[in-house]
Amino acid sequence: MPHPNDPKLRSFVEVSQNSDFPIQNLPYGVFSTPAYPALRVGVAIGDVILDLAVLENEGLIDVSPAYGVFAQGSVNAFMALGPKVWSSTRAKISELLRHDNPHLRDNKELRSRALVPMADAKLHLPIAVSGYTDFYSSREHATNVGVMFRGKDNALQPNWLYMPIGYNGRASTVVVSGTGVKRPRGQLKPPTVEVPSFAPCKRLDFELEMGVVVGQPSAMGGMLTEAQAEEMIFGFVLLNDWSARDIQQWEYVPLGPFLAKAFATSISPWVVTREALEPFRVQGPEQDPAPLAYLRQGKPNNFDLELDVALRAAGMNEPARICHTNFKYMYWSSVQQLMHHASSGCAMNVGDLLGSGTISGPEKNQRGSLLEISWNGTEPVELPGGAKRSFLEDGDSLVMRGWCQGDGYRVGFGEVEGTILPAE
């Protein structure tokens, strides 16, 4: 039986060459339709969704002794079954969708129930987020921010090269792509005034990130090896950790980000599995000094994953690209982030979400936030039609896309989009 990642595989479902969702991908999501409003789990293939609840009900996918894991409003119950089930289920789905397998291909009645046009479906938050942690793991991003606020000689804090820096965010405000984001309110204190005021944020920003979806728990008090941490990762999503720079500037001393990052985090509706990304695994940047023993890696844990950010200012017809970078630049890998997270004895849960931190590259066009692109507002971005942006304005829409390019196919994430709404 061919491996689901085999580049030669083809599906009986028509898939264009530039589609994010060929048979080599099969990402998981949650959807509903007007005709059947109950939420259920499906996988994307081309421009359609394969309804896994239908296949499970027909006995074509067997995850016994569990039953009904796909007739639910999140992927959590399926993730809880573990890596062996993830792998065998993906292989079975791939087999059913192959161009030379008549079982689903030639059953017109079953196809009509199991294959749902994406245009007819509503996509929902794919996971029930147990907890959310955001990291700060791009050396280029951390250096840019450090130069802006502390100068070139003190750009990186002394601890940055020794551990993945992070903070605990809010699971309650993780939302799916397409959800409007209200401009946050908070305490503002520009350097020119004596006392703070409470008002809507004036320096609203995006942060281009990837999100790790944790699919297995770890015990409180324990630690994780590299292999254990990798096994716990179910997959990845695109993630935009919206950021209120002016609120953060006043509140972050001495405990770090709080309300400036708590108002909204947007993720893509499709979770691309770790297994689907295996062909795109690459070595990350050299880590010097060498990490402490508990953080050392024995294999490449980064991915060659292209990332694109486009901004449509109010009044523009089409979004304009403002950033193009790659996930491979991350200094601390997702596996290292998870190993470090658990190293104190912190328990991890099914459905935990780990933000990679802003992903920037070495070039100016690879900066993953407006703070960097506009260099803290001193170099505004010029958009088609004459609009300029240092930070986001009401009505602006931001779209992030990501994909790994294979030989004649791409494994993509779709998009994560959010439009800024006025503060109430």
CSV table of C-alpha atoms in Angstrom, one decimal:
chain,number,residue,atom,x,y,z
A,1,MET,CA,0.0,0.0,0.0
A,2,PRO,CA,1.5,3.4,-1.0
A,3,HIS,CA,2.3,5.8,1.8
A,4,PRO,CA,-0.2,8.7,2.1
A,5,ASN,CA,2.7,11.1,1.4
A,6,ASP,CA,3.6,9.5,-1.9
A,7,PRO,CA,3.9,12.3,-4.5
A,8,LYS,CA,2.5,9.9,-7.2
A,9,LEU,CA,-0.9,9.5,-5.5
A,10,ARG,CA,-3.9,10.9,-7.2
A,11,SER,CA,-7.5,11.2,-6.0
A,12,PHE,CA,-10.7,10.6,-8.0
A,13,VAL,CA,-11.7,14.0,-6.6
A,14,GLU,CA,-10.5,16.6,-9.0
A,15,VAL,CA,-7.7,18.7,-7.4
A,16,SER,CA,-5.9,21.5,-9.2
A,17,GLN,CA,-2.1,21.6,-9.1
A,18,ASN,CA,-2.1,24.8,-7.1
A,19,SER,CA,-4.7,23.6,-4.5
A,20,ASP,CA,-3.6,23.5,-0.9
A,21,PHE,CA,-5.5,20.3,-0.4
A,22,PRO,CA,-4.2,17.4,-2.5
A,23,ILE,CA,-4.5,13.8,-1.4
A,24,GLN,CA,-1.0,14.1,0.2
A,25,ASN,CA,-2.4,16.6,2.7
A,26,LEU,CA,-5.8,15.6,4.1
A,27,PRO,CA,-6.0,18.2,6.9
A,28,TYR,CA,-8.7,18.0,9.6
A,29,GLY,CA,-11.4,20.6,10.3
A,30,VAL,CA,-14.9,21.1,11.7
A,31,PHE,CA,-17.8,22.1,9.5
A,32,SER,CA,-21.5,22.4,9.2
A,33,THR,CA,-24.0,23.0,6.3
A,34,PRO,CA,-27.4,24.7,6.2
A,35,ALA,CA,-29.0,21.3,5.3
A,36,TYR,CA,-27.3,19.6,8.2
A,37,PRO,CA,-26.3,22.2,10.9
A,38,ALA,CA,-24.7,19.7,13.3
A,39,LEU,CA,-21.0,20.2,13.6
A,40,ARG,CA,-18.8,17.3,12.5
A,41,VAL,CA,-15.2,16.5,11.5
A,42,GLY,CA,-14.0,16.4,7.9
A,43,VAL,CA,-10.9,16.5,5.8
A,44,ALA,CA,-10.2,18.8,2.9
A,45,ILE,CA,-9.6,17.3,-0.5
A,46,GLY,CA,-9.5,19.8,-3.4
A,47,ASP,CA,-12.6,22.0,-3.2
A,48,VAL,CA,-14.7,19.6,-1.2
A,49,ILE,CA,-14.8,18.3,2.4
A,50,LEU,CA,-14.9,14.5,3.1
A,51,ASP,CA,-17.4,14.0,5.9
A,52,LEU,CA,-15.7,11.6,8.3
A,53,ALA,CA,-18.9,11.2,10.4
A,54,VAL,CA,-20.6,9.7,7.4
A,55,LEU,CA,-17.7,7.3,6.7
A,56,GLU,CA,-17.5,6.3,10.4
A,57,ASN,CA,-21.3,5.6,10.4
A,58,GLU,CA,-20.9,3.5,7.2
A,59,GLY,CA,-18.1,1.5,8.9
A,60,LEU,CA,-15.5,2.6,6.4
A,61,ILE,CA,-13.4,4.2,9.1
A,62,ASP,CA,-13.0,2.1,12.3
A,63,VAL,CA,-11.5,3.8,15.4
A,64,SER,CA,-13.1,1.3,17.8
A,65,PRO,CA,-13.5,0.9,20.7
A,66,ALA,CA,-14.2,4.6,20.3
A,67,TYR,CA,-17.3,5.6,18.3
A,68,GLY,CA,-18.7,8.9,17.2
A,69,VAL,CA,-15.4,10.8,17.4
A,70,PHE,CA,-16.1,12.5,14.1
A,71,ALA,CA,-19.7,13.5,14.9
A,72,GLN,CA,-18.4,16.2,17.2
A,73,GLY,CA,-17.7,19.9,17.2
A,74,SER,CA,-13.9,19.5,17.6
A,75,VAL,CA,-11.0,17.2,16.6
A,76,ASN,CA,-10.1,16.6,20.3
A,77,ALA,CA,-11.8,13.2,20.7
A,78,PHE,CA,-10.0,11.9,17.7
A,79,MET,CA,-6.6,13.4,18.8
A,80,ALA,CA,-7.0,11.7,22.2
A,81,LEU,CA,-6.8,8.3,20.5
A,82,GLY,CA,-3.1,8.8,19.8
A,83,PRO,CA,-0.5,8.7,17.0
A,84,LYS,CA,-1.0,5.1,15.9
A,85,VAL,CA,-4.7,5.8,15.3
A,86,TRP,CA,-3.9,9.2,13.6
A,87,SER,CA,-1.6,7.4,11.2
A,88,SER,CA,-3.9,4.4,10.4
A,89,THR,CA,-6.9,6.7,9.9
A,90,ARG,CA,-5.0,9.0,7.5
A,91,ALA,CA,-3.9,5.9,5.6
A,92,LYS,CA,-7.5,4.6,5.3
A,93,ILE,CA,-8.8,8.0,4.2
A,94,SER,CA,-6.0,8.2,1.6
A,95,GLU,CA,-6.9,4.7,0.3
A,96,LEU,CA,-10.6,5.6,0.0
A,97,LEU,CA,-9.8,8.8,-2.0
A,98,ARG,CA,-7.4,7.2,-4.4
A,99,HIS,CA,-8.3,7.4,-8.1
A,100,ASP,CA,-8.1,3.6,-8.5
A,101,ASN,CA,-10.2,2.7,-5.5
A,102,PRO,CA,-13.9,2.2,-6.6
A,103,HIS,CA,-15.4,1.8,-3.1
A,104,LEU,CA,-16.3,5.5,-2.7
A,105,ARG,CA,-15.6,6.6,-6.2
A,106,ASP,CA,-18.3,4.4,-7.8
A,107,ASN,CA,-20.9,4.7,-5.1
A,108,LYS,CA,-22.9,7.7,-6.2
A,109,GLU,CA,-25.3,7.7,-3.3
A,110,LEU,CA,-22.5,7.5,-0.7
A,111,ARG,CA,-20.4,10.2,-2.5
A,112,SER,CA,-23.4,12.5,-2.4
A,113,ARG,CA,-23.5,12.3,1.4
A,114,ALA,CA,-19.8,12.1,2.1
A,115,LEU,CA,-18.4,14.8,-0.2
A,116,VAL,CA,-19.6,18.3,0.6
A,117,PRO,CA,-18.6,21.3,-1.5
A,118,MET,CA,-16.6,23.7,0.5
A,119,ALA,CA,-18.7,26.5,-0.9
A,120,ASP,CA,-21.7,25.1,0.8
A,121,ALA,CA,-20.0,24.6,4.2
A,122,LYS,CA,-19.3,26.8,7.2
A,123,LEU,CA,-15.9,26.2,8.8
A,124,HIS,CA,-15.6,26.3,12.6
A,125,LEU,CA,-12.8,26.4,15.2
A,126,PRO,CA,-11.2,23.0,14.6
A,127,ILE,CA,-10.1,22.3,18.2
A,128,ALA,CA,-11.5,22.9,21.7
A,129,VAL,CA,-8.5,24.9,22.9
A,130,SER,CA,-7.4,23.7,26.3
A,131,GLY,CA,-4.7,26.2,26.9
A,132,TYR,CA,-2.8,28.7,24.8
A,133,THR,CA,0.9,29.6,25.1
A,134,ASP,CA,2.7,32.0,22.9
A,135,PHE,CA,6.5,31.9,22.2
A,136,TYR,CA,9.1,34.4,21.0
A,137,SER,CA,11.4,32.1,19.0
A,138,SER,CA,12.5,33.9,15.8
A,139,ARG,CA,15.9,35.3,16.3
A,140,GLU,CA,15.4,37.9,13.5
A,141,HIS,CA,12.1,39.1,15.1
A,142,ALA,CA,13.6,39.3,18.6
A,143,THR,CA,16.6,41.1,17.3
A,144,ASN,CA,14.6,43.6,15.3
A,145,VAL,CA,12.4,44.4,18.3
A,146,GLY,CA,15.4,44.6,20.6
A,147,VAL,CA,17.3,47.0,18.3
A,148,MET,CA,14.2,49.3,18.2
A,149,PHE,CA,13.8,49.5,21.9
A,150,ARG,CA,17.2,48.7,23.4
A,151,GLY,CA,19.7,49.4,20.7
A,152,LYS,CA,21.9,47.1,18.6
A,153,ASP,CA,24.3,46.2,21.5
A,154,ASN,CA,21.5,44.9,23.7
A,155,ALA,CA,19.1,43.6,21.1
A,156,LEU,CA,18.8,40.1,22.6
A,157,GLN,CA,18.2,39.6,26.3
A,158,PRO,CA,20.8,37.3,28.0
A,159,ASN,CA,18.3,34.4,28.4
A,160,TRP,CA,17.1,34.4,24.8
A,161,LEU,CA,19.8,32.1,23.4
A,162,TYR,CA,19.4,29.6,26.2
A,163,MET,CA,15.6,28.8,26.2
A,164,PRO,CA,12.4,29.4,24.2
A,165,ILE,CA,10.9,32.5,25.8
A,166,GLY,CA,7.1,32.4,26.1
A,167,TYR,CA,4.1,33.5,28.1
A,168,ASN,CA,0.6,32.0,28.9
A,169,GLY,CA,-2.1,33.5,26.7
A,170,ARG,CA,-5.8,33.2,26.7
A,171,ALA,CA,-7.6,30.1,25.2
A,172,SER,CA,-10.9,31.9,25.5
A,173,THR,CA,-10.3,34.3,22.7
A,174,VAL,CA,-8.8,32.0,20.1
A,175,VAL,CA,-11.1,32.3,17.1
A,176,VAL,CA,-11.4,30.8,13.6
A,177,SER,CA,-10.5,32.6,10.4
A,178,GLY,CA,-13.1,35.0,9.2
A,179,THR,CA,-14.0,36.2,12.7
A,180,GLY,CA,-14.0,40.0,13.0
A,181,VAL,CA,-11.6,41.4,15.5
A,182,LYS,CA,-12.7,44.4,17.6
A,183,ARG,CA,-10.1,47.0,18.3
A,184,PRO,CA,-9.1,46.4,21.9
A,185,ARG,CA,-9.3,49.0,24.7
A,186,GLY,CA,-6.7,49.5,27.4
A,187,GLN,CA,-4.4,51.8,29.4
A,188,LEU,CA,-2.3,53.9,27.1
A,189,LYS,CA,0.7,56.0,28.2
A,190,PRO,CA,2.8,57.6,25.5
A,191,PRO,CA,6.2,58.9,26.6
A,192,THR,CA,4.9,62.4,26.2
A,193,VAL,CA,2.2,62.3,29.0
A,194,GLU,CA,2.5,62.0,32.7
A,195,VAL,CA,-0.4,59.6,33.5
A,196,PRO,CA,-2.2,56.9,31.5
A,197,SER,CA,-5.6,57.1,29.9
A,198,PHE,CA,-8.1,54.3,29.0
A,199,ALA,CA,-8.9,54.3,25.3
A,200,PRO,CA,-9.0,52.2,22.2
A,201,CYS,CA,-5.6,50.9,21.0
A,202,LYS,CA,-3.9,53.2,18.4
A,203,ARG,CA,-1.0,50.8,17.4
A,204,LEU,CA,-2.8,47.6,16.5
A,205,ASP,CA,-0.6,45.0,14.9
A,206,PHE,CA,-0.6,41.4,13.5
A,207,GLU,CA,1.9,38.7,14.3
A,208,LEU,CA,2.6,36.0,11.7
A,209,GLU,CA,2.9,32.7,13.5
A,210,MET,CA,2.4,29.0,13.2
A,211,GLY,CA,0.3,27.2,15.9
A,212,VAL,CA,1.2,23.7,17.2
A,213,VAL,CA,-1.8,21.6,18.1
A,214,VAL,CA,-1.0,19.2,21.0
A,215,GLY,CA,-2.8,15.9,20.6
A,216,GLN,CA,-1.6,13.9,23.6
A,217,PRO,CA,-1.3,14.8,27.3
A,218,SER,CA,1.7,14.7,29.5
A,219,ALA,CA,1.8,14.1,33.3
A,220,MET,CA,2.2,16.8,35.8
A,221,GLY,CA,5.7,16.7,37.3
A,222,GLY,CA,7.3,14.9,34.3
A,223,MET,CA,9.5,15.9,31.5
A,224,LEU,CA,9.5,15.1,27.8
A,225,THR,CA,12.2,13.7,25.5
A,226,GLU,CA,12.5,14.9,22.0
A,227,ALA,CA,10.8,11.8,20.7
A,228,GLN,CA,7.9,12.1,23.2
A,229,ALA,CA,7.4,15.8,22.4
A,230,GLU,CA,7.3,15.0,18.7
A,231,GLU,CA,4.8,12.2,19.2
A,232,MET,CA,2.5,14.6,21.1
A,233,ILE,CA,2.2,17.0,18.2
A,234,PHE,CA,-0.9,16.3,16.1
A,235,GLY,CA,-0.5,19.1,13.6
A,236,PHE,CA,-0.1,22.7,12.8
A,237,VAL,CA,-2.4,25.7,12.0
A,238,LEU,CA,-1.7,29.2,10.7
A,239,LEU,CA,-1.9,31.7,13.6
A,240,ASN,CA,-2.3,35.4,13.8
A,241,ASP,CA,-1.6,36.6,17.4
A,242,TRP,CA,-3.1,40.1,17.2
A,243,SER,CA,-1.1,42.6,19.2
A,244,ALA,CA,-1.9,46.0,20.8
A,245,ARG,CA,1.6,47.5,20.8
A,246,ASP,CA,0.8,50.7,22.8
A,247,ILE,CA,-1.1,48.8,25.5
A,248,GLN,CA,1.7,46.3,25.8
A,249,GLN,CA,4.4,49.0,26.0
A,250,TRP,CA,2.8,50.3,29.2
A,251,GLU,CA,1.7,47.1,30.9
A,252,TYR,CA,4.5,44.6,30.2
A,253,VAL,CA,6.8,45.6,33.0
A,254,PRO,CA,7.6,43.6,35.0
A,255,LEU,CA,5.5,40.4,34.1
A,256,GLY,CA,5.3,40.6,30.3
A,257,PRO,CA,2.3,40.7,27.9
A,258,PHE,CA,-1.2,40.6,29.3
A,259,LEU,CA,-4.2,42.4,27.9
A,260,ALA,CA,-2.3,43.5,24.8
A,261,LYS,CA,-2.3,39.9,23.6
A,262,ALA,CA,-5.5,38.6,25.3
A,263,PHE,CA,-8.2,40.1,23.1
A,264,ALA,CA,-7.9,37.9,19.9
A,265,THR,CA,-5.8,35.1,18.4
A,266,SER,CA,-7.0,33.9,15.0
A,267,ILE,CA,-6.2,30.4,13.5
A,268,SER,CA,-6.9,28.7,10.2
A,269,PRO,CA,-9.8,26.2,10.1
A,270,TRP,CA,-7.6,23.4,8.8
A,271,VAL,CA,-5.1,21.4,11.0
A,272,VAL,CA,-2.4,20.0,8.8
A,273,THR,CA,-1.0,16.9,10.4
A,274,ARG,CA,2.6,16.5,11.4
A,275,GLU,CA,2.8,13.4,9.2
A,276,ALA,CA,1.8,15.4,6.1
A,277,LEU,CA,4.6,17.8,6.7
A,278,GLU,CA,7.3,15.1,7.1
A,279,PRO,CA,8.6,15.4,3.5
A,280,PHE,CA,9.4,19.1,4.2
A,281,ARG,CA,11.4,18.6,7.4
A,282,VAL,CA,14.7,20.7,7.4
A,283,GLN,CA,17.5,21.6,9.7
A,284,GLY,CA,16.9,24.8,11.6
A,285,PRO,CA,19.5,27.6,12.2
A,286,GLU,CA,22.7,26.6,14.1
A,287,GLN,CA,22.1,27.1,17.8
A,288,ASP,CA,25.1,28.7,19.5
A,289,PRO,CA,25.7,28.4,22.4
A,290,ALA,CA,24.6,24.7,22.4
A,291,PRO,CA,21.3,24.2,24.2
A,292,LEU,CA,21.3,22.7,27.6
A,293,ALA,CA,21.0,18.9,27.6
A,294,TYR,CA,17.2,18.7,28.0
A,295,LEU,CA,16.7,20.9,24.9
A,296,ARG,CA,19.1,19.2,22.5
A,297,GLN,CA,17.8,17.8,19.3
A,298,GLY,CA,19.0,14.7,17.5
A,299,LYS,CA,17.1,15.4,14.2
A,300,PRO,CA,15.9,18.3,12.1
A,301,ASN,CA,12.7,19.7,13.5
A,302,ASN,CA,12.0,22.7,11.3
A,303,PHE,CA,9.9,22.7,8.2
A,304,ASP,CA,10.4,24.4,4.8
A,305,LEU,CA,7.0,26.2,4.9
A,306,GLU,CA,6.4,29.3,2.8
A,307,LEU,CA,4.4,32.0,4.5
A,308,ASP,CA,2.6,35.0,3.0
A,309,VAL,CA,0.8,38.0,4.5
A,310,ALA,CA,-1.4,40.4,2.5
A,311,LEU,CA,-3.2,43.5,3.7
A,312,ARG,CA,-6.4,45.0,2.2
A,313,ALA,CA,-6.9,48.5,3.5
A,314,ALA,CA,-10.4,49.8,3.6
A,315,GLY,CA,-11.3,50.9,0.1
A,316,MET,CA,-8.9,48.5,-1.7
A,317,ASN,CA,-10.3,45.8,-4.0
A,318,GLU,CA,-7.6,43.3,-3.5
A,319,PRO,CA,-5.1,42.6,-0.7
A,320,ALA,CA,-1.5,43.5,-1.3
A,321,ARG,CA,1.4,41.4,-0.1
A,322,ILE,CA,3.4,42.9,2.7
A,323,CYS,CA,5.5,39.9,3.9
A,324,HIS,CA,6.8,36.7,2.5
A,325,THR,CA,8.9,34.5,4.8
A,326,ASN,CA,9.5,30.9,5.8
A,327,PHE,CA,8.9,28.8,9.0
A,328,LYS,CA,12.4,27.2,8.5
A,329,TYR,CA,14.0,30.4,10.0
A,330,MET,CA,12.7,29.7,13.5
A,331,TYR,CA,15.6,29.5,16.0
A,332,TRP,CA,13.8,27.3,18.6
A,333,SER,CA,11.8,24.5,17.0
A,334,SER,CA,8.2,23.5,17.9
A,335,VAL,CA,9.6,20.3,19.5
A,336,GLN,CA,12.0,22.3,21.7
A,337,GLN,CA,9.2,24.7,22.7
A,338,LEU,CA,7.1,21.7,23.9
A,339,MET,CA,10.1,20.1,25.7
A,340,HIS,CA,10.8,23.3,27.5
A,341,HIS,CA,7.1,23.9,28.3
A,342,ALA,CA,6.9,20.6,30.1
A,343,SER,CA,10.4,20.7,31.7
A,344,SER,CA,9.3,22.4,34.9
A,345,GLY,CA,6.6,19.7,35.5
A,346,CYS,CA,3.9,21.6,33.6
A,347,ALA,CA,1.2,19.2,32.4
A,348,MET,CA,0.1,19.4,28.8
A,349,ASN,CA,-3.4,18.7,27.6
A,350,VAL,CA,-5.1,17.4,24.5
A,351,GLY,CA,-6.1,20.6,22.6
A,352,ASP,CA,-3.3,22.8,23.9
A,353,LEU,CA,-2.2,25.4,21.3
A,354,LEU,CA,1.4,26.7,21.1
A,355,GLY,CA,2.1,29.8,19.1
A,356,SER,CA,5.5,29.8,17.5
A,357,GLY,CA,6.1,33.5,18.0
A,358,THR,CA,6.4,36.0,15.2
A,359,ILE,CA,8.1,34.5,12.2
A,360,SER,CA,10.6,36.8,10.5
A,361,GLY,CA,13.5,36.2,8.1
A,362,PRO,CA,16.7,38.0,7.5
A,363,GLU,CA,15.4,40.2,4.7
A,364,LYS,CA,13.2,43.3,5.1
A,365,ASN,CA,10.4,41.8,3.1
A,366,GLN,CA,10.4,38.8,5.5
A,367,ARG,CA,9.4,40.7,8.6
A,368,GLY,CA,6.4,39.1,10.2
A,369,SER,CA,4.7,42.2,11.9
A,370,LEU,CA,3.9,45.8,11.1
A,371,LEU,CA,6.1,46.8,14.1
A,372,GLU,CA,9.1,45.6,12.1
A,373,ILE,CA,7.9,46.3,8.6
A,374,SER,CA,7.2,50.0,9.5
A,375,TRP,CA,10.1,50.0,12.0
A,376,ASN,CA,7.9,51.2,14.8
A,377,GLY,CA,6.0,53.6,12.6
A,378,THR,CA,8.9,55.5,11.2
A,379,GLU,CA,8.7,53.8,7.7
A,380,PRO,CA,5.0,53.4,6.8
A,381,VAL,CA,4.0,50.7,4.3
A,382,GLU,CA,2.8,52.1,1.0
A,383,LEU,CA,-0.1,50.2,-0.5
A,384,PRO,CA,-1.6,50.3,-4.0
A,385,GLY,CA,-3.9,53.3,-4.4
A,386,GLY,CA,-1.9,55.5,-2.2
A,387,ALA,CA,-2.9,54.2,1.3
A,388,LYS,CA,-0.1,54.0,3.9
A,389,ARG,CA,0.0,52.0,7.1
A,390,SER,CA,2.2,52.0,10.1
A,391,PHE,CA,-0.4,50.0,12.1
A,392,LEU,CA,-3.8,48.6,11.4
A,393,GLU,CA,-6.8,50.8,11.0
A,394,ASP,CA,-10.5,50.0,11.3
A,395,GLY,CA,-11.8,48.2,8.2
A,396,ASP,CA,-8.4,46.7,7.4
A,397,SER,CA,-8.4,43.0,6.5
A,398,LEU,CA,-5.3,40.8,6.9
A,399,VAL,CA,-4.8,37.5,5.2
A,400,MET,CA,-2.1,34.9,6.0
A,401,ARG,CA,-1.4,31.9,3.8
A,402,GLY,CA,1.1,29.0,4.2
A,403,TRP,CA,2.2,26.0,2.1
A,404,CYS,CA,4.9,23.5,1.6
A,405,GLN,CA,5.8,23.0,-2.1
A,406,GLY,CA,6.2,19.4,-3.2
A,407,ASP,CA,7.0,17.9,-6.7
A,408,GLY,CA,3.8,18.8,-8.6
A,409,TYR,CA,1.7,19.4,-5.5
A,410,ARG,CA,1.6,21.6,-2.4
A,411,VAL,CA,0.6,20.9,1.2
A,412,GLY,CA,-1.2,24.0,2.3
A,413,PHE,CA,-3.1,25.5,5.2
A,414,GLY,CA,-5.7,27.6,3.3
A,415,GLU,CA,-5.8,31.0,5.0
A,416,VAL,CA,-6.4,32.8,8.2
A,417,GLU,CA,-8.2,36.1,7.8
A,418,GLY,CA,-9.4,38.8,10.1
A,419,THR,CA,-11.0,42.2,9.7
A,420,ILE,CA,-10.5,45.0,12.2
A,421,LEU,CA,-13.8,46.3,13.6
A,422,PRO,CA,-14.1,49.6,15.6
A,423,ALA,CA,-13.9,49.5,19.4
A,424,GLU,CA,-17.3,49.8,21.1
